[in-house]
Coordinates of C-alpha atoms in Angstrom, one line a residue:
X1 CA 0.0 0.0 0.1
X2 CA 1.3 3.6 -0.7
X3 CA -0.1 5.4 2.2
X4 CA -1.9 3.8 5.3
X5 CA -3.1 6.5 7.6
X6 CA -5.1 5.4 10.4
X7 CA -7.2 8.5 11.8
X8 CA -9.4 9.4 14.8
X9 CA -12.1 10.6 13.4
X10 CA -15.6 10.0 15.2
X11 CA -13.8 7.6 17.5
X12 CA -15.6 6.7 20.5
X13 CA -13.8 6.4 24.1
X14 CA -12.7 2.4 23.7
X15 CA -13.3 2.4 20.3
X16 CA -10.2 1.9 17.9
X17 CA -9.8 4.7 15.3
X18 CA -11.2 4.9 11.5
X19 CA -8.8 3.0 9.4
X20 CA -8.3 4.9 6.5
X21 CA -5.9 4.4 3.4
X22 CA -4.9 5.7 -0.1
X23 CA -3.5 3.7 -2.5
X24 CA -3.4 2.3 -5.8
X25 CA -6.2 -0.1 -6.9
X26 CA -3.7 -2.9 -8.0
X27 CA -4.4 -6.8 -7.5
X28 CA -1.5 -6.9 -5.2
X29 CA -2.7 -4.6 -2.8
X30 CA -5.8 -6.5 -2.2
X31 CA -4.6 -9.2 0.3
X32 CA -2.3 -6.7 1.9
X33 CA -5.2 -4.7 2.6
X34 CA -7.2 -7.8 3.8
X35 CA -4.4 -7.9 6.7
X36 CA -4.4 -4.6 7.6
X37 CA -8.0 -4.6 7.9
X38 CA -7.7 -7.8 10.2
X39 CA -4.9 -6.4 12.1
X40 CA -6.7 -3.1 12.8
X41 CA -10.3 -4.8 13.9
X42 CA -8.1 -7.4 16.0
X43 CA -10.2 -10.2 14.5
X44 CA -10.9 -12.5 11.6
X45 CA -14.4 -10.2 10.6
X46 CA -14.2 -12.5 7.2
X47 CA -17.2 -10.6 6.1
X48 CA -15.6 -7.1 6.3
X49 CA -12.4 -8.7 4.4
X50 CA -14.9 -9.9 2.0
X51 CA -16.5 -6.7 1.3
X52 CA -12.8 -4.8 1.3
X53 CA -11.8 -7.3 -1.6
X54 CA -15.1 -7.1 -3.7
X55 CA -14.9 -3.3 -3.9
X56 CA -11.5 -3.1 -4.5
X57 CA -11.7 -5.8 -7.1
X58 CA -14.6 -3.8 -8.7
X59 CA -12.6 -0.7 -9.1
X60 CA -9.8 -2.9 -10.9
X61 CA -12.0 -4.3 -13.3
X62 CA -14.4 -1.9 -14.0
X63 CA -12.7 1.6 -13.7
X64 CA -9.1 0.2 -14.0
X65 CA -6.2 -1.2 -13.0
X66 CA -3.8 1.7 -11.1
X67 CA -6.9 4.3 -10.1
X68 CA -6.2 5.9 -6.9
X69 CA -8.7 5.3 -4.1
X70 CA -9.3 5.7 -0.7
X71 CA -10.6 3.1 1.5
X72 CA -12.0 3.8 4.9
X73 CA -13.2 0.7 7.5
X74 CA -14.9 2.5 10.7
X75 CA -17.2 1.1 13.3
X76 CA -20.6 2.6 13.0
X77 CA -23.7 2.8 15.7
X78 CA -25.6 -0.6 15.9
X79 CA -22.4 -2.7 16.5
X80 CA -21.6 -2.7 12.7
X81 CA -18.4 -2.0 10.5
X82 CA -18.9 0.4 7.6
X83 CA -16.5 -0.1 4.4
X84 CA -15.9 2.6 1.9
X85 CA -14.3 2.7 -1.3
X86 CA -13.7 5.9 -3.0
X87 CA -12.9 6.2 -6.8
X88 CA -12.3 9.3 -8.7
X89 CA -15.0 7.7 -11.6
X90 CA -18.8 9.2 -10.6
X91 CA -19.5 7.6 -13.9
X92 CA -18.9 3.8 -13.7
X93 CA -21.3 2.8 -11.3
X94 CA -22.0 -0.5 -9.4
X95 CA -24.4 -3.2 -10.9
X96 CA -26.1 -6.2 -9.3
X97 CA -26.1 -8.8 -11.5
X98 CA -27.7 -12.5 -11.5
X99 CA -24.8 -14.5 -12.5
X100 CA -25.4 -18.1 -13.9
X101 CA -23.5 -21.1 -12.8
X102 CA -21.6 -20.6 -16.2
X103 CA -20.8 -17.0 -15.9
X104 CA -17.0 -16.4 -15.0
X105 CA -17.4 -13.3 -13.2
X106 CA -20.4 -10.8 -11.8
X107 CA -20.7 -12.4 -8.5
X108 CA -19.1 -9.4 -6.4
X109 CA -21.6 -7.6 -5.6
X110 CA -23.9 -10.6 -5.2
X111 CA -21.2 -11.7 -2.4
X112 CA -21.4 -8.3 -0.8
X113 CA -25.3 -8.2 -1.1
X114 CA -25.6 -11.5 0.6
X115 CA -23.2 -10.5 3.6
X116 CA -24.0 -6.8 3.9
X117 CA -26.8 -5.4 6.0
X118 CA -27.0 -2.5 3.8
X119 CA -24.7 -1.2 0.7
X120 CA -25.3 1.9 -1.6
X121 CA -23.4 4.4 -3.7
X122 CA -22.9 8.0 -2.9
X123 CA -22.2 9.9 -6.2
X124 CA -20.2 12.9 -6.4
X125 CA -19.2 15.4 -9.2
X126 CA -15.7 14.0 -9.4
X127 CA -15.9 10.6 -7.4
X128 CA -17.8 8.0 -5.9
X129 CA -17.9 6.1 -2.9
X130 CA -19.2 2.4 -2.7
X131 CA -19.8 1.3 0.7
X132 CA -21.6 -1.6 2.7
X133 CA -22.1 -2.2 6.3
X134 CA -21.6 -5.6 7.7
X135 CA -21.9 -6.9 11.2
X136 CA -19.1 -6.5 13.5
X137 CA -19.1 -10.1 14.9
X138 CA -17.2 -11.6 17.6
X139 CA -14.2 -10.0 19.5

């Protein structure tokens, strides 16, 4: 990863600060980011790691390898964890597909939709943020 800068944005007493990283979306960063998320949360939290992988993978596949992104992982009220991936292309929006058994791709958002309690897109003028929230899991 190019820059990993955890910050204490909105952190409550006793909770870890948000994890924020700015990096280039390339395949070799995905496992590094998964490890950073696990280390930050202090538990496996496989659903969060899956969401990070799928959201970053979507940027790589649909916006382009090497795209600069910002990744944020934060605890939210109600015991959840929010994952956000922001990229500089507001025009390429995620689409929930219904992949068949023969399809070689198209399952990323289906997986995310299955594990997230909710997800969506915040579209800006010069960027978009795809986000999801999952249960925090056991600590």
